[in-house]
JSON list of C-alpha atoms in Angstrom, two decimals:
[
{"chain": "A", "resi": 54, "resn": "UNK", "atom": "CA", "xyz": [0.00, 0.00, 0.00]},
{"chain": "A", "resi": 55, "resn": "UNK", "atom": "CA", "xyz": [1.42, 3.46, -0.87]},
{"chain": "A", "resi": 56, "resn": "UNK", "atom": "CA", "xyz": [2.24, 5.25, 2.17]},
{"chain": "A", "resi": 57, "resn": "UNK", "atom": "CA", "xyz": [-0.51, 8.23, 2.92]},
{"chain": "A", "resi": 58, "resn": "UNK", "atom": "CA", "xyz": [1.17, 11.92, 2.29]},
{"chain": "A", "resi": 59, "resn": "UNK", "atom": "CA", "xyz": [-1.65, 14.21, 2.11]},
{"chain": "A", "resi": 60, "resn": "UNK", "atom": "CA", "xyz": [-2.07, 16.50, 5.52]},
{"chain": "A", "resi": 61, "resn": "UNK", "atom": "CA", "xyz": [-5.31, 18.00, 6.54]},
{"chain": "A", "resi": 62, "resn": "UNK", "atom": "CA", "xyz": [-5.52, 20.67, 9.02]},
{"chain": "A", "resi": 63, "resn": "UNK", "atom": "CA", "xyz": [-7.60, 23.37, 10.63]},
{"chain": "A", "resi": 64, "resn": "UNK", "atom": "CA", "xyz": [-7.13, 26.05, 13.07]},
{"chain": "A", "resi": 65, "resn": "UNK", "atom": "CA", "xyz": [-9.49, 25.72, 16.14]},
{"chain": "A", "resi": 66, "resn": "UNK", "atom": "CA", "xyz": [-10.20, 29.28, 18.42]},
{"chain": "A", "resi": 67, "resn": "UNK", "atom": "CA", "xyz": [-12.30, 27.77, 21.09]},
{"chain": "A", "resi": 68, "resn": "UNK", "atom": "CA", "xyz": [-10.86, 30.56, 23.53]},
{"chain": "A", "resi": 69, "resn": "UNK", "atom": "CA", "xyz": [-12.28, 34.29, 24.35]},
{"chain": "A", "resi": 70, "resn": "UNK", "atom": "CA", "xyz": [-15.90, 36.27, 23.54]},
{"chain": "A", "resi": 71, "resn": "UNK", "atom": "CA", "xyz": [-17.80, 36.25, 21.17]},
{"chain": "A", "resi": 72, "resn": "UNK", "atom": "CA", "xyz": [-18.95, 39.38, 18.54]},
{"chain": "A", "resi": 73, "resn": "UNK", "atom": "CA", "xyz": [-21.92, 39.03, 16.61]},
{"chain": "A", "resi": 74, "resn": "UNK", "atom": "CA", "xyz": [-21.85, 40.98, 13.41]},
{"chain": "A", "resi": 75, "resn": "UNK", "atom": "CA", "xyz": [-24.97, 41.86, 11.23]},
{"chain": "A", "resi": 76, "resn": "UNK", "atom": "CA", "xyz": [-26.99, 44.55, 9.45]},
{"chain": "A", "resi": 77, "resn": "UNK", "atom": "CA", "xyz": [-30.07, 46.22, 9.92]},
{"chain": "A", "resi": 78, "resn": "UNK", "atom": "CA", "xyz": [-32.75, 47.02, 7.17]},
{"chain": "A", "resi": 79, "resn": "UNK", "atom": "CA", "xyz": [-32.59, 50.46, 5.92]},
{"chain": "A", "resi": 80, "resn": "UNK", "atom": "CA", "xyz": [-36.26, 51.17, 7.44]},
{"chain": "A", "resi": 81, "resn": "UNK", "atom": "CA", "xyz": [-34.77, 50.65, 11.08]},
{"chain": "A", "resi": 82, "resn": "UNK", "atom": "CA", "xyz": [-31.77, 52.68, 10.64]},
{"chain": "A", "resi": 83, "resn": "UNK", "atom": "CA", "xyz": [-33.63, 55.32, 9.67]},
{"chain": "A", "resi": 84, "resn": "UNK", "atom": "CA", "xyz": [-36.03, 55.16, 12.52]},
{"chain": "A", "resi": 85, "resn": "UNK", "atom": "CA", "xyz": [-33.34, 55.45, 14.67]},
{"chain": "A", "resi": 86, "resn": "UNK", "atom": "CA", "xyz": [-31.85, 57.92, 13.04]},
{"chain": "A", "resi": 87, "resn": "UNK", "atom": "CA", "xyz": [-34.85, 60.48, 12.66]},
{"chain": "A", "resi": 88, "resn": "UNK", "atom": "CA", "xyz": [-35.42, 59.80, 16.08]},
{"chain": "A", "resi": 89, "resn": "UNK", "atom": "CA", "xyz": [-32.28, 60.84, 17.33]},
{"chain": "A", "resi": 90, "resn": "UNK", "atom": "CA", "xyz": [-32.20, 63.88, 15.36]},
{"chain": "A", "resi": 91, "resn": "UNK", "atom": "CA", "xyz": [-35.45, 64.27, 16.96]},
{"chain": "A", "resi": 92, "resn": "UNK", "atom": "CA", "xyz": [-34.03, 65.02, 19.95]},
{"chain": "A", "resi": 93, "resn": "UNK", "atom": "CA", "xyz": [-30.67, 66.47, 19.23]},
{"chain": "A", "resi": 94, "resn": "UNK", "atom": "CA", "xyz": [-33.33, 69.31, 17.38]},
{"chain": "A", "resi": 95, "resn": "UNK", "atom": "CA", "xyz": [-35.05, 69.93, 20.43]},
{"chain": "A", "resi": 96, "resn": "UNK", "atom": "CA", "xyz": [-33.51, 72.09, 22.74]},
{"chain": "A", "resi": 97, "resn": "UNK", "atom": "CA", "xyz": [-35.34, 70.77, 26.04]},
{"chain": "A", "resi": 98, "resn": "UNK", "atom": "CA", "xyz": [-35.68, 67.23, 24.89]},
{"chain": "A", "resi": 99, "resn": "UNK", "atom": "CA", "xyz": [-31.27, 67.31, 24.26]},
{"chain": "A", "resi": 100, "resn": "UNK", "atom": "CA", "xyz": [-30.92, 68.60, 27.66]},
{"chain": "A", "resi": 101, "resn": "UNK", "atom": "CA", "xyz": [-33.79, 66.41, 29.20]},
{"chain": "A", "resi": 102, "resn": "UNK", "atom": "CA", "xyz": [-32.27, 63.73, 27.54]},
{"chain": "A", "resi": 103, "resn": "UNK", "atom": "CA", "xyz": [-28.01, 63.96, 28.14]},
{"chain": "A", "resi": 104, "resn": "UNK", "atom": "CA", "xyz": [-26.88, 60.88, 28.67]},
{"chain": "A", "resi": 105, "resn": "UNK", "atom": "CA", "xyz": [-23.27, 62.23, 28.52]},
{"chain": "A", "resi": 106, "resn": "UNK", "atom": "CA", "xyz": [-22.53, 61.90, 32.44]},
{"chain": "A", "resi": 107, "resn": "UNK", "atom": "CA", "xyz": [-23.26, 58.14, 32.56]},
{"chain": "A", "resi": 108, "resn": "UNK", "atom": "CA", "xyz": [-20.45, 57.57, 29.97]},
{"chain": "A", "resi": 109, "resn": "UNK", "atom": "CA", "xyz": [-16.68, 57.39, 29.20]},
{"chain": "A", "resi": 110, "resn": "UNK", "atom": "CA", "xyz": [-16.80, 59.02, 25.85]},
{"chain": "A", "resi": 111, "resn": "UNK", "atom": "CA", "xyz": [-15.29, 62.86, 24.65]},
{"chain": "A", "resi": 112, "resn": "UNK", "atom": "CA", "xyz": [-17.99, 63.30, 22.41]},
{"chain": "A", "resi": 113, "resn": "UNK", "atom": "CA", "xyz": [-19.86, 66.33, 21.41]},
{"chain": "A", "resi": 114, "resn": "UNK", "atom": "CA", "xyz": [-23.21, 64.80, 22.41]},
{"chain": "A", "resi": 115, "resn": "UNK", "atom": "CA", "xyz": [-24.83, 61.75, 23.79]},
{"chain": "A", "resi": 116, "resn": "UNK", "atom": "CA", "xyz": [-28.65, 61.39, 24.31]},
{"chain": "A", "resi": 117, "resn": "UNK", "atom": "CA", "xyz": [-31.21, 58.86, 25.58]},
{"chain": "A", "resi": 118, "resn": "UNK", "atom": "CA", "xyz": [-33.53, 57.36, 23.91]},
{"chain": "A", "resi": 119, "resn": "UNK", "atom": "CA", "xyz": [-36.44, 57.81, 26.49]},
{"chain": "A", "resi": 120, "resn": "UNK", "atom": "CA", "xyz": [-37.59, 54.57, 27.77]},
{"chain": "A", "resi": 121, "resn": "UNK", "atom": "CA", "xyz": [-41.41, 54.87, 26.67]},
{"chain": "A", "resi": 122, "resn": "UNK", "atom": "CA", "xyz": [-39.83, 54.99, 23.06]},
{"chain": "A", "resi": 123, "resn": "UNK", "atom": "CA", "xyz": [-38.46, 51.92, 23.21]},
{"chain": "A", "resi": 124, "resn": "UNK", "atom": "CA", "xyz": [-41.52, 50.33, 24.16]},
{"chain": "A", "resi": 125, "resn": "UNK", "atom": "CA", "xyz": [-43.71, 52.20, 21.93]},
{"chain": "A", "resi": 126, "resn": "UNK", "atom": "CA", "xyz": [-45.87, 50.30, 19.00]},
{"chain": "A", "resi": 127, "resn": "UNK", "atom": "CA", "xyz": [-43.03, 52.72, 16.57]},
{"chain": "A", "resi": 128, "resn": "UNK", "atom": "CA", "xyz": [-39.78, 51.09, 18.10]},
{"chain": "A", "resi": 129, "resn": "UNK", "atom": "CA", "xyz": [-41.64, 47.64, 18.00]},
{"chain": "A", "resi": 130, "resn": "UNK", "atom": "CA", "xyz": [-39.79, 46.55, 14.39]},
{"chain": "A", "resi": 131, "resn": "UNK", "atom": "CA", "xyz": [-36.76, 47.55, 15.75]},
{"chain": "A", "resi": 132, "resn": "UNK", "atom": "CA", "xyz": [-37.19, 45.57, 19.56]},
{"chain": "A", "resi": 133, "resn": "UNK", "atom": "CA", "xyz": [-38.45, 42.26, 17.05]},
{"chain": "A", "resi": 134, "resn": "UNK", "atom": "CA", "xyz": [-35.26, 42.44, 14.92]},
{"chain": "A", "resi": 135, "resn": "UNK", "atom": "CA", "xyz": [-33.27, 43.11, 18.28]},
{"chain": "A", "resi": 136, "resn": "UNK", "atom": "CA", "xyz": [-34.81, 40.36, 20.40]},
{"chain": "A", "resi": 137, "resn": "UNK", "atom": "CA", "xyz": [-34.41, 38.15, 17.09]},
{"chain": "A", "resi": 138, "resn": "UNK", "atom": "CA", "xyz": [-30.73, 38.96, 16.83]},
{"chain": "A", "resi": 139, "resn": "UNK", "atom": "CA", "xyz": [-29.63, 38.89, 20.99]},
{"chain": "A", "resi": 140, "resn": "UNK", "atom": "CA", "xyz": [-31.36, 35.08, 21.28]},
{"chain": "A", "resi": 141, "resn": "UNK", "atom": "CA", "xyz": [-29.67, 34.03, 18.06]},
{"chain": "A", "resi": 142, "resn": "UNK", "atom": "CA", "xyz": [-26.43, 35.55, 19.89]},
{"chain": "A", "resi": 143, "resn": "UNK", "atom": "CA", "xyz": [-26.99, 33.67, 23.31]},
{"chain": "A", "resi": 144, "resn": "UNK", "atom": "CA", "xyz": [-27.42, 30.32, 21.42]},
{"chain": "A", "resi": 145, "resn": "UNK", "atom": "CA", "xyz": [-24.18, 30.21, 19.89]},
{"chain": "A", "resi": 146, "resn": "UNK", "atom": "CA", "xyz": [-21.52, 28.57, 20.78]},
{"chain": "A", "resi": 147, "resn": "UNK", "atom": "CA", "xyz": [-19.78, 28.72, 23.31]},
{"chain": "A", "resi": 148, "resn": "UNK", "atom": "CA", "xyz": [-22.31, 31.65, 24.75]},
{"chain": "A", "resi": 149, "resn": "UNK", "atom": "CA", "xyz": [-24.60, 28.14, 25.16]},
{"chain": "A", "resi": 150, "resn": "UNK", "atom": "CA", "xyz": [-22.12, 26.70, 27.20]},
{"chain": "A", "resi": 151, "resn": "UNK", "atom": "CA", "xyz": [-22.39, 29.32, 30.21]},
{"chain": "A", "resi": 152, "resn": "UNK", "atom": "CA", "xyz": [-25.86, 30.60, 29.51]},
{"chain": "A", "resi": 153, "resn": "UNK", "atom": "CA", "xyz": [-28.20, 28.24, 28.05]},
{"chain": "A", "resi": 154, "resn": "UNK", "atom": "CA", "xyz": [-31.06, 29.80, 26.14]},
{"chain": "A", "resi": 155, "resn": "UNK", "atom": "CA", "xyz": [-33.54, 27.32, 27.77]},
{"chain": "A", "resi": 156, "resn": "UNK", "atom": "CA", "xyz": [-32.56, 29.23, 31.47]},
{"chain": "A", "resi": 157, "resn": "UNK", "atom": "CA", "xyz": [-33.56, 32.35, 30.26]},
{"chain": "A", "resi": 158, "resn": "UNK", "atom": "CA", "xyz": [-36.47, 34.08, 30.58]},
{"chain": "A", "resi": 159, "resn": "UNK", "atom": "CA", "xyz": [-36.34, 37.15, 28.92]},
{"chain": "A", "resi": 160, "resn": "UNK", "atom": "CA", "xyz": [-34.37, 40.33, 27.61]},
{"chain": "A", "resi": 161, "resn": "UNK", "atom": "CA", "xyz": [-34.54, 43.47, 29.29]},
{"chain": "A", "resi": 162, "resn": "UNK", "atom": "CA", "xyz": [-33.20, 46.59, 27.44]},
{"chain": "A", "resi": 163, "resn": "UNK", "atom": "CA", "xyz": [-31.80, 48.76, 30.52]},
{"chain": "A", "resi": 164, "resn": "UNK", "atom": "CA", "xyz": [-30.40, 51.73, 28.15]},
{"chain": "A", "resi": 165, "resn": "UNK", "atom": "CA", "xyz": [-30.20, 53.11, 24.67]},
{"chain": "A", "resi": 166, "resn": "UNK", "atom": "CA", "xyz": [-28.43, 56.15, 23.16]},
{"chain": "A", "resi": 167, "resn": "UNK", "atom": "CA", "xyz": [-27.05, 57.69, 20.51]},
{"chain": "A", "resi": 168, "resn": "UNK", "atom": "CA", "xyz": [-23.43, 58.76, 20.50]},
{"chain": "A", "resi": 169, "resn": "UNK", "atom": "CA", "xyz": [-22.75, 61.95, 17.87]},
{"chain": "A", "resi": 170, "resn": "UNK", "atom": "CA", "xyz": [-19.13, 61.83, 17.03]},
{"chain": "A", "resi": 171, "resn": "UNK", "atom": "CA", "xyz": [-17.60, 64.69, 15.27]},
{"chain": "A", "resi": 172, "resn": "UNK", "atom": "CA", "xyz": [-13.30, 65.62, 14.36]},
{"chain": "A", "resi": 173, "resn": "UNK", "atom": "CA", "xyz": [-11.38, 65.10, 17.10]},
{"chain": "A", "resi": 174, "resn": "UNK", "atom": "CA", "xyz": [-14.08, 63.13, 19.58]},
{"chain": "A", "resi": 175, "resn": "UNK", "atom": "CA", "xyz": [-13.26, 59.63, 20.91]},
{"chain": "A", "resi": 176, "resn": "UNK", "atom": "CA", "xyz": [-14.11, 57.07, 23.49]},
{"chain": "A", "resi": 177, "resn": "UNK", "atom": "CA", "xyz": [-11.29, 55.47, 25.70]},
{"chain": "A", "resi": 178, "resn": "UNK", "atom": "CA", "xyz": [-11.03, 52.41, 26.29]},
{"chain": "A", "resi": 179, "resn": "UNK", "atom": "CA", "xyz": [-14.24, 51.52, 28.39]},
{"chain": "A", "resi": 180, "resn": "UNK", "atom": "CA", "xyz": [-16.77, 49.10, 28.93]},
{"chain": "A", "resi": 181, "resn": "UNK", "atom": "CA", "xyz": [-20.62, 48.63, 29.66]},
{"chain": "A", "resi": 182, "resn": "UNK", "atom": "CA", "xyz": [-23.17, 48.00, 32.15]},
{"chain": "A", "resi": 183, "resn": "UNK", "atom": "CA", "xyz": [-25.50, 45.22, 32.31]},
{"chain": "A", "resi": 184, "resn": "UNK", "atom": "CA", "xyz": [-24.57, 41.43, 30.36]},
{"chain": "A", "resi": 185, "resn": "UNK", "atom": "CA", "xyz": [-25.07, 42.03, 26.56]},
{"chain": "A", "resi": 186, "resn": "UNK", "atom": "CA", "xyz": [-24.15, 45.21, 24.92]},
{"chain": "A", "resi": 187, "resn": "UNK", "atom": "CA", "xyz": [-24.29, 46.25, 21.13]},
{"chain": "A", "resi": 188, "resn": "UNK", "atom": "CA", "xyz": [-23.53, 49.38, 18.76]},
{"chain": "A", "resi": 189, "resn": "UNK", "atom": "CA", "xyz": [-25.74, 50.38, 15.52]},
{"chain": "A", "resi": 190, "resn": "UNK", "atom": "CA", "xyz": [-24.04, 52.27, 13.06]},
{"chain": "A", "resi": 191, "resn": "UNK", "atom": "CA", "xyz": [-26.28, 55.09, 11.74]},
{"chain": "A", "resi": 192, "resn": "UNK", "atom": "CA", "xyz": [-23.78, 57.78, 9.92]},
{"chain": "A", "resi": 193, "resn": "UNK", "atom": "CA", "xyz": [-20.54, 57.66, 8.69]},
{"chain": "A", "resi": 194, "resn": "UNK", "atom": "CA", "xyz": [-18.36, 60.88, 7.55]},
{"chain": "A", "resi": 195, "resn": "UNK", "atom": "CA", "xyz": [-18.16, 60.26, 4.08]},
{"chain": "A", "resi": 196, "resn": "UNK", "atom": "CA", "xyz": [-14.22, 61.60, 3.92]},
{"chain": "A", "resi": 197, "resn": "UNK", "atom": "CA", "xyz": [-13.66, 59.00, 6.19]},
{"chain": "A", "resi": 198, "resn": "UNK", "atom": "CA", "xyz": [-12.43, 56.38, 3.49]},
{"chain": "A", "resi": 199, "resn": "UNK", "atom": "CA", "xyz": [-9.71, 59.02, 2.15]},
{"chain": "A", "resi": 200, "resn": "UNK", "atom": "CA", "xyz": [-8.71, 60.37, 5.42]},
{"chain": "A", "resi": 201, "resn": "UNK", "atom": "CA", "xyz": [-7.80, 56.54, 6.50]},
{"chain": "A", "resi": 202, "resn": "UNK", "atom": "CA", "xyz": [-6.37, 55.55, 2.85]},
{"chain": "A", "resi": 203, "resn": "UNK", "atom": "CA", "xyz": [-3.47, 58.32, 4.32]},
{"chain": "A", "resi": 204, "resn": "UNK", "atom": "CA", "xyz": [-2.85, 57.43, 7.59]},
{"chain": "A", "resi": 205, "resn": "UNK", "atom": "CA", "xyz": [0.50, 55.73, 6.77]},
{"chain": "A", "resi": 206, "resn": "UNK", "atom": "CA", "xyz": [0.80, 53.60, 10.15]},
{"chain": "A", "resi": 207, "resn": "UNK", "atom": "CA", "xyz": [-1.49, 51.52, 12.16]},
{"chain": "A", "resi": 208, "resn": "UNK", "atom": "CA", "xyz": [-5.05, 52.97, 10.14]},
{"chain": "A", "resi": 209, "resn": "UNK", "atom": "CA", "xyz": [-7.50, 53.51, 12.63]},
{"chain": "A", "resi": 210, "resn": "UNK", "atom": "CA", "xyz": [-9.19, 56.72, 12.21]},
{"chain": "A", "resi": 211, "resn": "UNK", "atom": "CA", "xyz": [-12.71, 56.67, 13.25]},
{"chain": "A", "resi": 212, "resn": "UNK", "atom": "CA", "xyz": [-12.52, 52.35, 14.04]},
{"chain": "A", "resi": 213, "resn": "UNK", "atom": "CA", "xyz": [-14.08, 50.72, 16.90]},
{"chain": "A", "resi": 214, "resn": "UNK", "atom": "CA", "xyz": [-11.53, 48.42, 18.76]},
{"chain": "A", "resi": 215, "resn": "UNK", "atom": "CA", "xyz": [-12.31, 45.21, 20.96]},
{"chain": "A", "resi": 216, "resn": "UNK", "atom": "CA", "xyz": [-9.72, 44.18, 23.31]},
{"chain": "A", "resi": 217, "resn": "UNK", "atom": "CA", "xyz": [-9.44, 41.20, 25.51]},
{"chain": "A", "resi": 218, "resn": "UNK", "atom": "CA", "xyz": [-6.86, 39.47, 27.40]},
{"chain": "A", "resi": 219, "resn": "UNK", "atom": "CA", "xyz": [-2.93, 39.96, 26.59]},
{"chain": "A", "resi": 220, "resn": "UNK", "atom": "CA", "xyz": [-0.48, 40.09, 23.75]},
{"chain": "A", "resi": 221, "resn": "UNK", "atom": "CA", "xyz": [1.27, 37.20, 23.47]},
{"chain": "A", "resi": 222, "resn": "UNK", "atom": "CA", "xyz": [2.78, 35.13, 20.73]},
{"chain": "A", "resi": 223, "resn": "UNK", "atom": "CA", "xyz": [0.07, 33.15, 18.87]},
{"chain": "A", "resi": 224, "resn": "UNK", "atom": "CA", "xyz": [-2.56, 34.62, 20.68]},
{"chain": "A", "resi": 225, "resn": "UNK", "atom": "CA", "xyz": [-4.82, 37.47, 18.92]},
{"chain": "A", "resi": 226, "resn": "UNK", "atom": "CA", "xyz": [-5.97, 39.93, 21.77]},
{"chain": "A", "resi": 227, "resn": "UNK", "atom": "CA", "xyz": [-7.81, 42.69, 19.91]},
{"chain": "A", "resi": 228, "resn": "UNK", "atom": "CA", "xyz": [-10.32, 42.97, 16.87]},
{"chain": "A", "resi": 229, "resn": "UNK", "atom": "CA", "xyz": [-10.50, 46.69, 14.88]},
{"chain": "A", "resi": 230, "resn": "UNK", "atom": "CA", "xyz": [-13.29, 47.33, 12.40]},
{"chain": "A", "resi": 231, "resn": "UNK", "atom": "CA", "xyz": [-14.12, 50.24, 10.13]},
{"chain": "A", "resi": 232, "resn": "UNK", "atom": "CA", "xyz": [-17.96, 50.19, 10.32]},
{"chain": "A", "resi": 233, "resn": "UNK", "atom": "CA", "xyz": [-20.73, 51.09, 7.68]},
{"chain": "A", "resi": 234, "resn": "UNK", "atom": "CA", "xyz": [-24.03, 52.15, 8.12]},
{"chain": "A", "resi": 235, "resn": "UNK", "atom": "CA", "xyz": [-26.49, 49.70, 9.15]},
{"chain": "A", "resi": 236, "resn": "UNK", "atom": "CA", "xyz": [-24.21, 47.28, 10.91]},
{"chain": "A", "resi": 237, "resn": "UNK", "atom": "CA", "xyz": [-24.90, 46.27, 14.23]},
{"chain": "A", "resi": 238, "resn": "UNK", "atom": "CA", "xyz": [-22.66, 44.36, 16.62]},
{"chain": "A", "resi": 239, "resn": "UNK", "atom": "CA", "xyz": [-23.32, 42.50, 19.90]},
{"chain": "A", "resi": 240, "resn": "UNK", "atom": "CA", "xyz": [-20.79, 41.87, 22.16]},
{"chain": "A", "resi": 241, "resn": "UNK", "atom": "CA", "xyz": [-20.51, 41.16, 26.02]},
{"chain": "A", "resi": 242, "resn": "UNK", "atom": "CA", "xyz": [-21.26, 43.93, 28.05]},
{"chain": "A", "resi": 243, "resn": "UNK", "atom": "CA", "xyz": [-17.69, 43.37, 30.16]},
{"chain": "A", "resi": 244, "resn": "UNK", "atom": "CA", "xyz": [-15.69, 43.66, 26.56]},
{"chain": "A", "resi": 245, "resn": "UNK", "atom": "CA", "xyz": [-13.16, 46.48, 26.44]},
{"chain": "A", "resi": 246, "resn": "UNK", "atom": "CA", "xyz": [-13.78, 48.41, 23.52]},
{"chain": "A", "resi": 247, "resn": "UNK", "atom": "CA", "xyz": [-12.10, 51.76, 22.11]},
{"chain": "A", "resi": 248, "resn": "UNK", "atom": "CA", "xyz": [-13.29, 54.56, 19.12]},
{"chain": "A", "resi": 249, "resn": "UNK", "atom": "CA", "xyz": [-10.84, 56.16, 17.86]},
{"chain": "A", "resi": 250, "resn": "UNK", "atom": "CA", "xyz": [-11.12, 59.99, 16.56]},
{"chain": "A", "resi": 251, "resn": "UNK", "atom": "CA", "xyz": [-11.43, 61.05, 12.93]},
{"chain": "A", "resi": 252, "resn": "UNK", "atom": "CA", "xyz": [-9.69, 64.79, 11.78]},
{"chain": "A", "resi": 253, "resn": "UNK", "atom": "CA", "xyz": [-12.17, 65.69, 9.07]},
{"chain": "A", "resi": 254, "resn": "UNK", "atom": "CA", "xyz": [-14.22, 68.96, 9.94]},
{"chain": "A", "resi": 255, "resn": "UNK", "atom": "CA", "xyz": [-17.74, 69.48, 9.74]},
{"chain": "A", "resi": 256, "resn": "UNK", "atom": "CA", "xyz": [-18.89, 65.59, 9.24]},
{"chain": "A", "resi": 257, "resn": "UNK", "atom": "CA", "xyz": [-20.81, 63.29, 11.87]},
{"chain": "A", "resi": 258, "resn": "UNK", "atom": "CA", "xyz": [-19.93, 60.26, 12.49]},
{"chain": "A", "resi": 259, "resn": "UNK", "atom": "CA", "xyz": [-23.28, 59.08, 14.66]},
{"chain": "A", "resi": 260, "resn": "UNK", "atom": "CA", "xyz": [-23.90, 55.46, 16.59]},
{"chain": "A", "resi": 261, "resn": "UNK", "atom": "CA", "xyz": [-26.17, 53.89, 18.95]},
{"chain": "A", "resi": 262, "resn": "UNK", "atom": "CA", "xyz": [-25.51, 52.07, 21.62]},
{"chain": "A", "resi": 263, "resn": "UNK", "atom": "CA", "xyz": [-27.29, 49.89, 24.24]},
{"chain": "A", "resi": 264, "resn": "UNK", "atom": "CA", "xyz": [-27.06, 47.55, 27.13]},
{"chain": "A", "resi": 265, "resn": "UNK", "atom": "CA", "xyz": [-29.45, 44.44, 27.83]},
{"chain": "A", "resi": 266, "resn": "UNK", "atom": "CA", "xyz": [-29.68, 42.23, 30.55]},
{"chain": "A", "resi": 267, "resn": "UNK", "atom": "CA", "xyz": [-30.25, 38.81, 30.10]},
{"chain": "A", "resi": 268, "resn": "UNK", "atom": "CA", "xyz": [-33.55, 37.61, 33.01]},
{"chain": "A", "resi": 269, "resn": "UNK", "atom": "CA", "xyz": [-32.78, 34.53, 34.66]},
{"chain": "A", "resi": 270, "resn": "UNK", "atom": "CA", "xyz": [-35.58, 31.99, 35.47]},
{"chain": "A", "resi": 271, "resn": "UNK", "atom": "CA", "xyz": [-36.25, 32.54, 39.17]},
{"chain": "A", "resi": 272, "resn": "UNK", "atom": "CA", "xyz": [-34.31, 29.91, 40.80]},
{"chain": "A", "resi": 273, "resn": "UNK", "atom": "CA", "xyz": [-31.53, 29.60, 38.47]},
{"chain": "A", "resi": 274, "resn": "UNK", "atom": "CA", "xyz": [-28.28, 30.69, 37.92]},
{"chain": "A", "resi": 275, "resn": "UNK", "atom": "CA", "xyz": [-25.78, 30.45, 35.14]},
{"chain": "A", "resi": 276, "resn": "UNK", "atom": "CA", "xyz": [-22.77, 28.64, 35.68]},
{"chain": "A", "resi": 277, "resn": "UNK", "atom": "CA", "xyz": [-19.45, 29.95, 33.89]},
{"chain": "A", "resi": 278, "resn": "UNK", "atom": "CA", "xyz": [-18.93, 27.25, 31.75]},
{"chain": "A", "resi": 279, "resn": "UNK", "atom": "CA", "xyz": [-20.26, 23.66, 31.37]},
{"chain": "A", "resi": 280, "resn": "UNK", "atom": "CA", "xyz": [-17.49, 20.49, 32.63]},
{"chain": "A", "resi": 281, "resn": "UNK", "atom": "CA", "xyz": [-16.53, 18.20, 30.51]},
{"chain": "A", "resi": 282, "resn": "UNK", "atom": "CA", "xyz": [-14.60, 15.34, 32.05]},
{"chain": "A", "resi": 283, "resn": "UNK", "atom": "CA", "xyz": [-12.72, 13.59, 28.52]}
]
């Protein structure tokens, strides 16, 4: 018998948190959208509304969505694609293996804002409250494409950055992506995350943001990760 020479391989990650990526129909970007210019318009509503003291960001503004929106028969769409989106989220592996779906018993959106970037603004590295957290991408300067095409080092001008654990060799310990409008991502709440500034004048750069937590079944608690005894 000829001896066997082919190899087969493939790299296994079973290690670290998970980001859900995704995009949002036009029709709910736009709600949120209007609705945050809405308030940003609206002199008592922007000031009613601040929702800068509660975060980390050096931003020009950050506003609430108020809470009766978000429950409203107008927001319902949106809350259906969300809900939709979160539980797909919690099922996948390994998120199943420390909180399985069949434990929980519901979603419960604790905060929502928008986050108006303009040149210059950033967020440090922070992270959120609550278990699940997620950003919606509404605007994006248009320069922004041109003004990172020159950034002749490390191009990061107006990214969002994930980091977890440490740099090591053969270990990846940070994720960087250059969003579009209408992407959403979901992400654990705990998840260090950065933004980093843009330079061009006189263009918006606007996001939402949001925390959930997840409801446990009374009675129950989830355990950190399932044991496996090979």
């Amino acid at each position: 018998m000829p001896e066997q020479t082919e190899h087969r391989f493939e790299a296994i990650r079973p290690f670290g948190p998970t980001i859900m990526a995704g995009t949002l129909p036009e029709s709910l970007i736009k709600l949120l959208d209007d609705k945050a210019q809405q308030i940003m318009d609206d002199e008592k509503m922007s000031k009613d509304l601040d929702w800068s003291h509660n975060l980390a960001g050096n931003v020009k503004q950050e506003v609430r969505y108020p809470q009766e929106w978000l429950s409203s028969n107008e927001f319902s769409p949106f809350s259906r694609s969300l809900d939709m989106i979160v539980n797909r989220y919690l099922s996948s592996p390994p998120n199943s293996d420390t909180i399985d779906p069949k434990e929980v018993e519901g979603l419960v959106m604790t905060s929502m804002w928008c986050v108006s970037q303009w040149a210059g603004d950033f967020n440090p590295s922070h992270i959120h409250d609550g278990d699940i957290s997620g950003i919606i991408y509404l605007r994006i300067p248009p320069s922004l494409e041109k003004e990172y095409a020159q950034e002749d080092h490390y191009p990061c001008v107006g990214d969002v950055q994930w980091q977890c654990g440490q740099a090591s060799t053969f270990n990846g310990h940070q994720f960087k992506v250059t969003p579009k409008v209408g992407q959403i991502y979901i992400f654990p709440a705990w998840l260090t995350h950065i933004v980093y500034p843009f330079r061009t004048p006189n263009e918006e750069r606007r996001s939402v943001s949001f925390n959930i937590d997840v409801k446990r079944k009374k009675g129950r608690q989830f355990a950190p990760s399932k044991i496996n005894n090979d």
